[in-house]
Amino acid sequence: MMGPLTALPLTLCVLFAGMILVGVLDALAWRLLGRVPIDDDDRLTLGGLRAVIRRQSISTERPDLAAWRLAPALYFGLAAAGLALVPVAVAVGRAPVDVEAGIVVWGAVEALTVIAVFLHGWSSNALLPLMGAYRFVAIGLSIMLVSMFVLIGAALPAGSLRLTAIVESQRELWNLVRQPLGLPLFLLLGLAITLRGPLDYADAPDLAGGTSAEDNAQLRLAWQLARAAMLVAFAAMAATVFLGGPLGPVLPGPVWLALKAGLVAAVLVVLGHLLARPDASRMMTFIWVVLLPLSFLDLAIAGLEALR
Amino acid sequence: MAVSEAIPRGHRQVRYFAAIGEDALAWVEGLARDAGLRRVPTPRAASLLLIAGRLPERSWPALRRVHDQMPHPRAVLHWGEGAQPVPDAVALAPAATPAVAMRALQGDLDRGARGSSPDLLPNEPPAPWLGKGPHGQGGEGMMGGTPYGRPMTMRGDELRDGLRLDAHAVTLGPFAPMLPPGLALDLRLQGDVIQRVEVMQPPFRDAMVEAPFAAAIDRPMSAAGLERARAVHHLRCLGRFCALRGAAAPAARAYASAYRATIGGRVDLGSLRRWLWLSGLRPGIAPGLGTLSAAQRGCLSGPALRAAGVPDDLRTRLEPYTGVGFAPIARQAGDVRARIDQWLAEAAQALDLAARLEGLPPTTFAEGLEGPAGALGAPAGGDRGDRPALDLDALLRGLEWGQAVSVLASFSPDALRRMLGAAG
Amino acid sequence: MSWADGVFWLLAAVALLTGWRVFRTDSMVRASFLLLASFIAVGAMMLMLGAAYLGFATIFMMAVEMMVMALFMVMFMMNPAGLNPMVMVHQHGLAIVAGLVTFAGLSAFALSLDLPDRPLPGGAEVIAPLGRELLGPSMLVFESAGVTLLATMLCVVILSSRSGRFGPSDLGSVPPAVDPAIEEDP
Amino acid sequence: MTALIALALILLLSGGLMLLLAQVEVGPMPGSEPQKVPFLGGSEPATHAWQRFHLRYYPMTLLFIAFEMEMMFMYPWAVVYAEIGAKALAEMGMFLLILSIGIFYGWREGIFRWQ
């Protein structure tokens, strides 16, 4: 079992390394897929950091300042907690935090992420962030259900909610193959909690940056860093549950996990740049009427397959 | 792929907020190709305020508020002619490219060589409140007074589900990045559903869009050049719409195609069509969104009219076009989806026409021609004076905010200005 | 007083403090999320008692429910953001007495019980027995919970949504007169 | 138990780290009154933005809470599923069917739209 003294630095180092990689991925996508007249998110780059130093930080007339500062901190803490769940090496118990109900903890991370984004939009007491926050809760809550069914589908063959057991159950067949609908549906959740592309209802351009419309200086950088951290945590979780995590023929476990997580992060960045965002009401109907039945189907497939 | 210069050494990206005035939308959107400049949607994230084009007097109070909302150190660059709304703004001629001036300005700010531009508005709270009320917060009871300087929203009627909750009255200003430049709307919202809309200021005039077409009325212009200008206009409108819907890659493709069309290069709209299909833009829009009622259709013109089932196009009666067998494209639905498809189809058609009209000598269209947003000059037959004004309230009432922004973005800003009955 | 007891008392203090702050704060959003903090502290205590699944399930469920509660409290309460001072308590005397009586009663009841003392070996699997119980002897409870949830969903839909498949549910109905004495003719 | 402590430490420490970054006063001075006016594209806000916000998906949230309870039953079921086999599949199938009726009814009454 990895003690807290080793788990803590390991998770934070992996998180910061991942965030720098996400910064590079974003810059690459921004260059390759083309630039758009209005572009908003900062990245963990020297320019981003330099932009913050010597900048004045303004609040709005009567914000909930404590909640405004708590939001990025909660968002970043949840990303770190989510990443800590991921087993780094193949040997059983090599996860920084190995708890018996691993995917339930990830569910709690998702639920609290919806709260962090709502708090971020609510606390500045300005209309555009407020509308972004409320719109996001509708989609965040709905897509969370779909991800629950998909994760449970992955837990069936493992016979346990522990992430190391889920990795163990994929020794001969990855969950990506065992339940084909699993990863696509889970990626949609990734787009929602990292505020990217088609499910970015919180910080959308039609609300002038949505919940971050009133952010500036440190708060803006803190929010963007937390967003990048959540992408790292989500990519690692998706790689663990669907792509076998550290399992792989030649390379050592952590290298495989890094490669798979990097791939998932790249796919998310590209989807974020490519797909258009439907109307919020239309997306909510789509999630409940199409995606939820699909996740039921995915669960049924996983169930039948686990019986074999 | 868009042409982009790498960021010169030693300079970080300049973050600017663009307050777009008259005839300047195309210029500002052209700046996106420079990798060193990033246009941000809120002044909070910007260190430079770029005032592009001429700002009418009525929008100066709004510009002062936007200027004061920027964090220090900040600077202002006025790129265009006309009076100076901000006293210590750096003026720049319209012909010059602002990238160099903006980087120099940002460098001065970073090194402290240039002071931050001071507030233009007095440093007083919106309404005096300190000391009043039990906690000195300026309020009384539960909902009374002006706590912390502003009153609280009160309840109002509700259109859709009858829950009489807070009717939030707000004006979204002339420099809102998601609205056409200059359009100021007075909204009454319940949540994010619009209860009532009133146009406070119509969009700013954008003569750049129709400059080549207006010139063709009194002096000979090449018909191929006009068609390329039309394609550029449609592709830019499409790019703006995709950017608002969060489809960054197709939007960048559309702007890149528009740029290549301006420099006369070969444009492949097939790849743009594939990007748009892949992005799922169309299925994301509710069918029938933004359809005008039969009475309102009279105010439509140009591509919007043709998307609503009326194939009325001056080019069917004008000499060079009839020679190459021009046939107008029309759609029936007249909703946001149809208008986007119309832009893409007409852009492809215009580029194809430009290729076919390449060899012809320049001609003048003395009795008028089909501009990108409707007929121009005094065309034979229908006159333009009797067109009714667009009732924006009827169009946007009951829509959620994202849908309303999409409906406004489905018209070209200049067409919207004309439909709202703005003179000049 | 091992460090585990220390953590337990810390969590108890957090739960009580945030619970108290729920009624002393003016903003409804702060009240909801303070209550969530209190539930998270209780969830952490359940984890310390070895309920690996119930602890995280409590945190997960409470996060979602406090989010929905915050939405509804802000929607229906006057002065939702606490810009003016908000009084969240009423009938002070009765409330204090009732609170003390309940606390005393529960404490006495808890202390007088001789709770079973069969500690599980550390790290024992907890969820599998719960699953077997659910699908075995408590099968009836499990399926009846399903039916109860269905009843809840139907009632929720009927009560809360105005428009249905037959059109608005209050079509033709007249809101009651403010002053019952005035009989409005429909 | 140590894993829980590790999880709590990671959550609190990284959160605290970001809290420090978010509130360290680096800039020259606090905002002046005109700087603090919320951004509405240049217009003056008439009232506070905080309001009894008329959200349009309230029936969905209520249905979501009832459906969420169902998730809580599914986690333990998933753990023992492989062990019990077809009987568990049948039970959960029935459980899911019952709840799908609720969702189908909600869809038919149109609660998954903006009210």
JSON list of N, CA, C and O in Angstrom, two decimals, chain A residues 62 64 66 99-101 104-105 107-108 111-112 114-115 118-119 122 134 137 141 144 148 161-162, chain C residues 29-30 33 36 40 52-53 56-57 59-60 63-64 67-68 71 74 81-83 124-127:
[
{"chain": "A", "resi": 62, "resn": "ARG", "atom": "N", "xyz": [-20.28, 43.52, -5.69]},
{"chain": "A", "resi": 62, "resn": "ARG", "atom": "CA", "xyz": [-20.56, 42.84, -4.40]},
{"chain": "A", "resi": 62, "resn": "ARG", "atom": "C", "xyz": [-20.50, 41.34, -4.66]},
{"chain": "A", "resi": 62, "resn": "ARG", "atom": "O", "xyz": [-21.53, 40.68, -4.76]},
{"chain": "A", "resi": 64, "resn": "ASP", "atom": "N", "xyz": [-19.35, 37.24, -3.94]},
{"chain": "A", "resi": 64, "resn": "ASP", "atom": "CA", "xyz": [-19.14, 36.34, -2.78]},
{"chain": "A", "resi": 64, "resn": "ASP", "atom": "C", "xyz": [-17.67, 35.92, -2.88]},
{"chain": "A", "resi": 64, "resn": "ASP", "atom": "O", "xyz": [-17.33, 34.86, -3.40]},
{"chain": "A", "resi": 66, "resn": "ALA", "atom": "N", "xyz": [-15.27, 34.86, -0.98]},
{"chain": "A", "resi": 66, "resn": "ALA", "atom": "CA", "xyz": [-14.75, 33.59, -0.46]},
{"chain": "A", "resi": 66, "resn": "ALA", "atom": "C", "xyz": [-15.10, 32.47, -1.44]},
{"chain": "A", "resi": 66, "resn": "ALA", "atom": "O", "xyz": [-14.24, 31.67, -1.82]},
{"chain": "A", "resi": 99, "resn": "VAL", "atom": "N", "xyz": [-8.84, 2.74, -2.75]},
{"chain": "A", "resi": 99, "resn": "VAL", "atom": "CA", "xyz": [-10.02, 2.55, -1.87]},
{"chain": "A", "resi": 99, "resn": "VAL", "atom": "C", "xyz": [-10.93, 1.50, -2.51]},
{"chain": "A", "resi": 99, "resn": "VAL", "atom": "O", "xyz": [-10.92, 1.30, -3.72]},
{"chain": "A", "resi": 100, "resn": "GLU", "atom": "N", "xyz": [-11.73, 0.89, -1.67]},
{"chain": "A", "resi": 100, "resn": "GLU", "atom": "CA", "xyz": [-12.55, -0.22, -2.13]},
{"chain": "A", "resi": 100, "resn": "GLU", "atom": "C", "xyz": [-13.61, 0.28, -3.11]},
{"chain": "A", "resi": 100, "resn": "GLU", "atom": "O", "xyz": [-13.94, -0.41, -4.07]},
{"chain": "A", "resi": 101, "resn": "ALA", "atom": "N", "xyz": [-14.13, 1.49, -2.89]},
{"chain": "A", "resi": 101, "resn": "ALA", "atom": "CA", "xyz": [-15.19, 1.97, -3.79]},
{"chain": "A", "resi": 101, "resn": "ALA", "atom": "C", "xyz": [-14.60, 3.05, -4.70]},
{"chain": "A", "resi": 101, "resn": "ALA", "atom": "O", "xyz": [-14.99, 4.21, -4.61]},
{"chain": "A", "resi": 104, "resn": "VAL", "atom": "N", "xyz": [-16.96, 5.04, -7.02]},
{"chain": "A", "resi": 104, "resn": "VAL", "atom": "CA", "xyz": [-17.92, 5.90, -6.30]},
{"chain": "A", "resi": 104, "resn": "VAL", "atom": "C", "xyz": [-17.23, 7.21, -5.92]},
{"chain": "A", "resi": 104, "resn": "VAL", "atom": "O", "xyz": [-17.81, 8.29, -6.00]},
{"chain": "A", "resi": 105, "resn": "VAL", "atom": "N", "xyz": [-15.92, 7.10, -5.60]},
{"chain": "A", "resi": 105, "resn": "VAL", "atom": "CA", "xyz": [-15.18, 8.33, -5.28]},
{"chain": "A", "resi": 105, "resn": "VAL", "atom": "C", "xyz": [-15.11, 9.21, -6.53]},
{"chain": "A", "resi": 105, "resn": "VAL", "atom": "O", "xyz": [-15.32, 10.42, -6.48]},
{"chain": "A", "resi": 107, "resn": "GLY", "atom": "N", "xyz": [-17.31, 9.30, -8.82]},
{"chain": "A", "resi": 107, "resn": "GLY", "atom": "CA", "xyz": [-18.64, 9.90, -8.95]},
{"chain": "A", "resi": 107, "resn": "GLY", "atom": "C", "xyz": [-18.77, 11.12, -8.06]},
{"chain": "A", "resi": 107, "resn": "GLY", "atom": "O", "xyz": [-19.28, 12.17, -8.48]},
{"chain": "A", "resi": 108, "resn": "ALA", "atom": "N", "xyz": [-18.25, 11.01, -6.84]},
{"chain": "A", "resi": 108, "resn": "ALA", "atom": "CA", "xyz": [-18.31, 12.17, -5.93]},
{"chain": "A", "resi": 108, "resn": "ALA", "atom": "C", "xyz": [-17.48, 13.32, -6.50]},
{"chain": "A", "resi": 108, "resn": "ALA", "atom": "O", "xyz": [-17.89, 14.49, -6.43]},
{"chain": "A", "resi": 111, "resn": "ALA", "atom": "N", "xyz": [-19.63, 15.02, -9.11]},
{"chain": "A", "resi": 111, "resn": "ALA", "atom": "CA", "xyz": [-20.74, 15.80, -8.52]},
{"chain": "A", "resi": 111, "resn": "ALA", "atom": "C", "xyz": [-20.20, 17.10, -7.93]},
{"chain": "A", "resi": 111, "resn": "ALA", "atom": "O", "xyz": [-20.75, 18.19, -8.15]},
{"chain": "A", "resi": 112, "resn": "LEU", "atom": "N", "xyz": [-19.06, 17.01, -7.23]},
{"chain": "A", "resi": 112, "resn": "LEU", "atom": "CA", "xyz": [-18.52, 18.23, -6.62]},
{"chain": "A", "resi": 112, "resn": "LEU", "atom": "C", "xyz": [-17.94, 19.16, -7.69]},
{"chain": "A", "resi": 112, "resn": "LEU", "atom": "O", "xyz": [-17.90, 20.38, -7.50]},
{"chain": "A", "resi": 114, "resn": "VAL", "atom": "N", "xyz": [-19.38, 19.76, -10.55]},
{"chain": "A", "resi": 114, "resn": "VAL", "atom": "CA", "xyz": [-20.54, 20.56, -10.99]},
{"chain": "A", "resi": 114, "resn": "VAL", "atom": "C", "xyz": [-20.75, 21.70, -10.00]},
{"chain": "A", "resi": 114, "resn": "VAL", "atom": "O", "xyz": [-20.99, 22.86, -10.39]},
{"chain": "A", "resi": 115, "resn": "ILE", "atom": "N", "xyz": [-20.58, 21.40, -8.71]},
{"chain": "A", "resi": 115, "resn": "ILE", "atom": "CA", "xyz": [-20.77, 22.46, -7.70]},
{"chain": "A", "resi": 115, "resn": "ILE", "atom": "C", "xyz": [-19.67, 23.51, -7.83]},
{"chain": "A", "resi": 115, "resn": "ILE", "atom": "O", "xyz": [-19.92, 24.73, -7.77]},
{"chain": "A", "resi": 118, "resn": "PHE", "atom": "N", "xyz": [-20.55, 25.76, -10.69]},
{"chain": "A", "resi": 118, "resn": "PHE", "atom": "CA", "xyz": [-21.68, 26.63, -10.36]},
{"chain": "A", "resi": 118, "resn": "PHE", "atom": "C", "xyz": [-21.23, 27.75, -9.43]},
{"chain": "A", "resi": 118, "resn": "PHE", "atom": "O", "xyz": [-21.55, 28.94, -9.64]},
{"chain": "A", "resi": 119, "resn": "LEU", "atom": "N", "xyz": [-20.42, 27.40, -8.43]},
{"chain": "A", "resi": 119, "resn": "LEU", "atom": "CA", "xyz": [-19.94, 28.43, -7.49]},
{"chain": "A", "resi": 119, "resn": "LEU", "atom": "C", "xyz": [-19.14, 29.49, -8.24]},
{"chain": "A", "resi": 119, "resn": "LEU", "atom": "O", "xyz": [-19.27, 30.69, -7.99]},
{"chain": "A", "resi": 122, "resn": "TRP", "atom": "N", "xyz": [-21.63, 31.68, -9.96]},
{"chain": "A", "resi": 122, "resn": "TRP", "atom": "CA", "xyz": [-22.54, 32.40, -9.05]},
{"chain": "A", "resi": 122, "resn": "TRP", "atom": "C", "xyz": [-21.83, 33.53, -8.32]},
{"chain": "A", "resi": 122, "resn": "TRP", "atom": "O", "xyz": [-22.36, 34.63, -8.17]},
{"chain": "A", "resi": 134, "resn": "TYR", "atom": "N", "xyz": [-25.80, 28.38, -14.42]},
{"chain": "A", "resi": 134, "resn": "TYR", "atom": "CA", "xyz": [-27.07, 27.64, -14.39]},
{"chain": "A", "resi": 134, "resn": "TYR", "atom": "C", "xyz": [-27.19, 26.69, -15.58]},
{"chain": "A", "resi": 134, "resn": "TYR", "atom": "O", "xyz": [-27.65, 25.56, -15.48]},
{"chain": "A", "resi": 137, "resn": "VAL", "atom": "N", "xyz": [-25.14, 23.48, -14.95]},
{"chain": "A", "resi": 137, "resn": "VAL", "atom": "CA", "xyz": [-25.66, 22.49, -13.99]},
{"chain": "A", "resi": 137, "resn": "VAL", "atom": "C", "xyz": [-26.64, 21.55, -14.68]},
{"chain": "A", "resi": 137, "resn": "VAL", "atom": "O", "xyz": [-26.61, 20.33, -14.46]},
{"chain": "A", "resi": 141, "resn": "LEU", "atom": "N", "xyz": [-25.34, 17.70, -14.52]},
{"chain": "A", "resi": 141, "resn": "LEU", "atom": "CA", "xyz": [-26.07, 16.66, -13.78]},
{"chain": "A", "resi": 141, "resn": "LEU", "atom": "C", "xyz": [-26.51, 15.55, -14.73]},
{"chain": "A", "resi": 141, "resn": "LEU", "atom": "O", "xyz": [-26.37, 14.36, -14.42]},
{"chain": "A", "resi": 144, "resn": "MET", "atom": "N", "xyz": [-23.70, 13.26, -15.91]},
{"chain": "A", "resi": 144, "resn": "MET", "atom": "CA", "xyz": [-23.09, 12.47, -14.82]},
{"chain": "A", "resi": 144, "resn": "MET", "atom": "C", "xyz": [-23.74, 11.10, -14.72]},
{"chain": "A", "resi": 144, "resn": "MET", "atom": "O", "xyz": [-23.08, 10.08, -14.49]},
{"chain": "A", "resi": 148, "resn": "MET", "atom": "N", "xyz": [-22.07, 7.27, -14.84]},
{"chain": "A", "resi": 148, "resn": "MET", "atom": "CA", "xyz": [-22.22, 6.28, -13.75]},
{"chain": "A", "resi": 148, "resn": "MET", "atom": "C", "xyz": [-22.52, 4.90, -14.33]},
{"chain": "A", "resi": 148, "resn": "MET", "atom": "O", "xyz": [-21.87, 3.91, -13.99]},
{"chain": "A", "resi": 161, "resn": "LEU", "atom": "N", "xyz": [-15.47, -2.60, -7.12]},
{"chain": "A", "resi": 161, "resn": "LEU", "atom": "CA", "xyz": [-15.45, -1.18, -7.52]},
{"chain": "A", "resi": 161, "resn": "LEU", "atom": "C", "xyz": [-14.03, -0.62, -7.40]},
{"chain": "A", "resi": 161, "resn": "LEU", "atom": "O", "xyz": [-13.80, 0.56, -7.65]},
{"chain": "A", "resi": 162, "resn": "ARG", "atom": "N", "xyz": [-13.10, -1.46, -7.01]},
{"chain": "A", "resi": 162, "resn": "ARG", "atom": "CA", "xyz": [-11.73, -0.98, -6.82]},
{"chain": "A", "resi": 162, "resn": "ARG", "atom": "C", "xyz": [-11.06, -0.83, -8.18]},
{"chain": "A", "resi": 162, "resn": "ARG", "atom": "O", "xyz": [-11.19, -1.72, -9.03]},
{"chain": "C", "resi": 29, "resn": "VAL", "atom": "N", "xyz": [-27.05, 30.30, -1.13]},
{"chain": "C", "resi": 29, "resn": "VAL", "atom": "CA", "xyz": [-26.06, 29.40, -1.75]},
{"chain": "C", "resi": 29, "resn": "VAL", "atom": "C", "xyz": [-25.05, 28.99, -0.68]},
{"chain": "C", "resi": 29, "resn": "VAL", "atom": "O", "xyz": [-24.69, 27.81, -0.56]},
{"chain": "C", "resi": 30, "resn": "ARG", "atom": "N", "xyz": [-24.62, 29.95, 0.13]},
{"chain": "C", "resi": 30, "resn": "ARG", "atom": "CA", "xyz": [-23.67, 29.59, 1.20]},
{"chain": "C", "resi": 30, "resn": "ARG", "atom": "C", "xyz": [-24.32, 28.61, 2.18]},
{"chain": "C", "resi": 30, "resn": "ARG", "atom": "O", "xyz": [-23.69, 27.62, 2.60]},
{"chain": "C", "resi": 33, "resn": "PHE", "atom": "N", "xyz": [-24.30, 25.07, 0.68]},
{"chain": "C", "resi": 33, "resn": "PHE", "atom": "CA", "xyz": [-23.00, 24.39, 0.58]},
{"chain": "C", "resi": 33, "resn": "PHE", "atom": "C", "xyz": [-22.35, 24.24, 1.96]},
{"chain": "C", "resi": 33, "resn": "PHE", "atom": "O", "xyz": [-21.51, 23.35, 2.15]},
{"chain": "C", "resi": 36, "resn": "LEU", "atom": "N", "xyz": [-23.79, 21.10, 2.91]},
{"chain": "C", "resi": 36, "resn": "LEU", "atom": "CA", "xyz": [-23.05, 20.02, 2.21]},
{"chain": "C", "resi": 36, "resn": "LEU", "atom": "C", "xyz": [-21.75, 19.72, 2.95]},
{"chain": "C", "resi": 36, "resn": "LEU", "atom": "O", "xyz": [-21.39, 18.55, 3.14]},
{"chain": "C", "resi": 40, "resn": "ILE", "atom": "N", "xyz": [-20.56, 16.21, 4.37]},
{"chain": "C", "resi": 40, "resn": "ILE", "atom": "CA", "xyz": [-19.29, 15.56, 3.98]},
{"chain": "C", "resi": 40, "resn": "ILE", "atom": "C", "xyz": [-18.53, 15.14, 5.23]},
{"chain": "C", "resi": 40, "resn": "ILE", "atom": "O", "xyz": [-17.94, 14.05, 5.30]},
{"chain": "C", "resi": 52, "resn": "ALA", "atom": "N", "xyz": [-16.99, 1.67, 3.95]},
{"chain": "C", "resi": 52, "resn": "ALA", "atom": "CA", "xyz": [-16.26, 2.24, 2.80]},
{"chain": "C", "resi": 52, "resn": "ALA", "atom": "C", "xyz": [-17.22, 2.73, 1.74]},
{"chain": "C", "resi": 52, "resn": "ALA", "atom": "O", "xyz": [-17.03, 3.79, 1.15]},
{"chain": "C", "resi": 53, "resn": "TYR", "atom": "N", "xyz": [-18.31, 1.97, 1.50]},
{"chain": "C", "resi": 53, "resn": "TYR", "atom": "CA", "xyz": [-19.21, 2.38, 0.42]},
{"chain": "C", "resi": 53, "resn": "TYR", "atom": "C", "xyz": [-20.16, 3.47, 0.88]},
{"chain": "C", "resi": 53, "resn": "TYR", "atom": "O", "xyz": [-20.29, 4.52, 0.23]},
{"chain": "C", "resi": 56, "resn": "PHE", "atom": "N", "xyz": [-18.68, 7.19, 1.01]},
{"chain": "C", "resi": 56, "resn": "PHE", "atom": "CA", "xyz": [-18.55, 7.93, -0.26]},
{"chain": "C", "resi": 56, "resn": "PHE", "atom": "C", "xyz": [-19.92, 8.11, -0.92]},
{"chain": "C", "resi": 56, "resn": "PHE", "atom": "O", "xyz": [-20.20, 9.13, -1.57]},
{"chain": "C", "resi": 57, "resn": "ALA", "atom": "N", "xyz": [-20.82, 7.13, -0.72]},
{"chain": "C", "resi": 57, "resn": "ALA", "atom": "CA", "xyz": [-22.16, 7.29, -1.31]},
{"chain": "C", "resi": 57, "resn": "ALA", "atom": "C", "xyz": [-22.86, 8.48, -0.68]},
{"chain": "C", "resi": 57, "resn": "ALA", "atom": "O", "xyz": [-23.52, 9.28, -1.37]},
{"chain": "C", "resi": 59, "resn": "ILE", "atom": "N", "xyz": [-21.41, 11.16, 0.57]},
{"chain": "C", "resi": 59, "resn": "ILE", "atom": "CA", "xyz": [-20.81, 12.40, 0.03]},
{"chain": "C", "resi": 59, "resn": "ILE", "atom": "C", "xyz": [-21.34, 12.65, -1.38]},
{"chain": "C", "resi": 59, "resn": "ILE", "atom": "O", "xyz": [-21.77, 13.76, -1.74]},
{"chain": "C", "resi": 60, "resn": "PHE", "atom": "N", "xyz": [-21.41, 11.60, -2.19]},
{"chain": "C", "resi": 60, "resn": "PHE", "atom": "CA", "xyz": [-21.85, 11.73, -3.59]},
{"chain": "C", "resi": 60, "resn": "PHE", "atom": "C", "xyz": [-23.31, 12.19, -3.64]},
{"chain": "C", "resi": 60, "resn": "PHE", "atom": "O", "xyz": [-23.66, 13.21, -4.25]},
{"chain": "C", "resi": 63, "resn": "ALA", "atom": "N", "xyz": [-23.83, 15.75, -2.30]},
{"chain": "C", "resi": 63, "resn": "ALA", "atom": "CA", "xyz": [-23.34, 16.80, -3.22]},
{"chain": "C", "resi": 63, "resn": "ALA", "atom": "C", "xyz": [-24.42, 17.12, -4.24]},
{"chain": "C", "resi": 63, "resn": "ALA", "atom": "O", "xyz": [-24.78, 18.29, -4.45]},
{"chain": "C", "resi": 64, "resn": "VAL", "atom": "N", "xyz": [-25.02, 16.05, -4.82]},
{"chain": "C", "resi": 64, "resn": "VAL", "atom": "CA", "xyz": [-26.03, 16.30, -5.85]},
{"chain": "C", "resi": 64, "resn": "VAL", "atom": "C", "xyz": [-27.25, 16.96, -5.23]},
{"chain": "C", "resi": 64, "resn": "VAL", "atom": "O", "xyz": [-27.79, 17.95, -5.73]},
{"chain": "C", "resi": 67, "resn": "MET", "atom": "N", "xyz": [-26.78, 20.57, -4.34]},
{"chain": "C", "resi": 67, "resn": "MET", "atom": "CA", "xyz": [-26.77, 21.41, -5.55]},
{"chain": "C", "resi": 67, "resn": "MET", "atom": "C", "xyz": [-28.21, 21.72, -5.95]},
{"chain": "C", "resi": 67, "resn": "MET", "atom": "O", "xyz": [-28.57, 22.87, -6.17]},
{"chain": "C", "resi": 68, "resn": "VAL", "atom": "N", "xyz": [-29.06, 20.69, -5.97]},
{"chain": "C", "resi": 68, "resn": "VAL", "atom": "CA", "xyz": [-30.46, 20.91, -6.38]},
{"chain": "C", "resi": 68, "resn": "VAL", "atom": "C", "xyz": [-31.15, 21.79, -5.32]},
{"chain": "C", "resi": 68, "resn": "VAL", "atom": "O", "xyz": [-31.91, 22.71, -5.66]},
{"chain": "C", "resi": 71, "resn": "LEU", "atom": "N", "xyz": [-30.33, 25.37, -5.95]},
{"chain": "C", "resi": 71, "resn": "LEU", "atom": "CA", "xyz": [-31.07, 25.93, -7.09]},
{"chain": "C", "resi": 71, "resn": "LEU", "atom": "C", "xyz": [-32.49, 26.32, -6.64]},
{"chain": "C", "resi": 71, "resn": "LEU", "atom": "O", "xyz": [-32.96, 27.42, -6.95]},
{"chain": "C", "resi": 74, "resn": "VAL", "atom": "N", "xyz": [-32.59, 29.32, -4.09]},
{"chain": "C", "resi": 74, "resn": "VAL", "atom": "CA", "xyz": [-32.36, 30.62, -4.72]},
{"chain": "C", "resi": 74, "resn": "VAL", "atom": "C", "xyz": [-33.56, 31.01, -5.56]},
{"chain": "C", "resi": 74, "resn": "VAL", "atom": "O", "xyz": [-33.93, 32.18, -5.65]},
{"chain": "C", "resi": 81, "resn": "ALA", "atom": "N", "xyz": [-29.51, 36.07, -2.22]},
{"chain": "C", "resi": 81, "resn": "ALA", "atom": "CA", "xyz": [-28.04, 36.08, -2.08]},
{"chain": "C", "resi": 81, "resn": "ALA", "atom": "C", "xyz": [-27.64, 36.74, -0.77]},
{"chain": "C", "resi": 81, "resn": "ALA", "atom": "O", "xyz": [-26.45, 37.02, -0.58]},
{"chain": "C", "resi": 82, "resn": "GLY", "atom": "N", "xyz": [-28.62, 37.06, 0.08]},
{"chain": "C", "resi": 82, "resn": "GLY", "atom": "CA", "xyz": [-28.23, 37.60, 1.38]},
{"chain": "C", "resi": 82, "resn": "GLY", "atom": "C", "xyz": [-27.67, 38.99, 1.30]},
{"chain": "C", "resi": 82, "resn": "GLY", "atom": "O", "xyz": [-26.83, 39.38, 2.11]},
{"chain": "C", "resi": 83, "resn": "LEU", "atom": "N", "xyz": [-28.13, 39.80, 0.36]},
{"chain": "C", "resi": 83, "resn": "LEU", "atom": "CA", "xyz": [-27.62, 41.19, 0.27]},
{"chain": "C", "resi": 83, "resn": "LEU", "atom": "C", "xyz": [-28.17, 41.99, 1.43]},
{"chain": "C", "resi": 83, "resn": "LEU", "atom": "O", "xyz": [-27.50, 42.85, 2.00]},
{"chain": "C", "resi": 124, "resn": "ALA", "atom": "N", "xyz": [-11.35, -5.16, 5.55]},
{"chain": "C", "resi": 124, "resn": "ALA", "atom": "CA", "xyz": [-12.22, -6.25, 5.05]},
{"chain": "C", "resi": 124, "resn": "ALA", "atom": "C", "xyz": [-13.10, -5.67, 3.96]},
{"chain": "C", "resi": 124, "resn": "ALA", "atom": "O", "xyz": [-13.51, -4.50, 4.01]},
{"chain": "C", "resi": 125, "resn": "GLU", "atom": "N", "xyz": [-13.43, -6.51, 2.97]},
{"chain": "C", "resi": 125, "resn": "GLU", "atom": "CA", "xyz": [-14.34, -6.08, 1.90]},
{"chain": "C", "resi": 125, "resn": "GLU", "atom": "C", "xyz": [-15.73, -5.83, 2.51]},
{"chain": "C", "resi": 125, "resn": "GLU", "atom": "O", "xyz": [-16.24, -6.67, 3.26]},
{"chain": "C", "resi": 126, "resn": "VAL", "atom": "N", "xyz": [-16.31, -4.73, 2.16]},
{"chain": "C", "resi": 126, "resn": "VAL", "atom": "CA", "xyz": [-17.60, -4.38, 2.79]},
{"chain": "C", "resi": 126, "resn": "VAL", "atom": "C", "xyz": [-18.74, -4.41, 1.79]},
{"chain": "C", "resi": 126, "resn": "VAL", "atom": "O", "xyz": [-19.88, -4.69, 2.13]},
{"chain": "C", "resi": 127, "resn": "ILE", "atom": "N", "xyz": [-18.40, -4.13, 0.52]},
{"chain": "C", "resi": 127, "resn": "ILE", "atom": "CA", "xyz": [-19.48, -3.92, -0.44]},
{"chain": "C", "resi": 127, "resn": "ILE", "atom": "C", "xyz": [-20.07, -5.26, -0.88]},
{"chain": "C", "resi": 127, "resn": "ILE", "atom": "O", "xyz": [-21.29, -5.37, -1.07]}
]
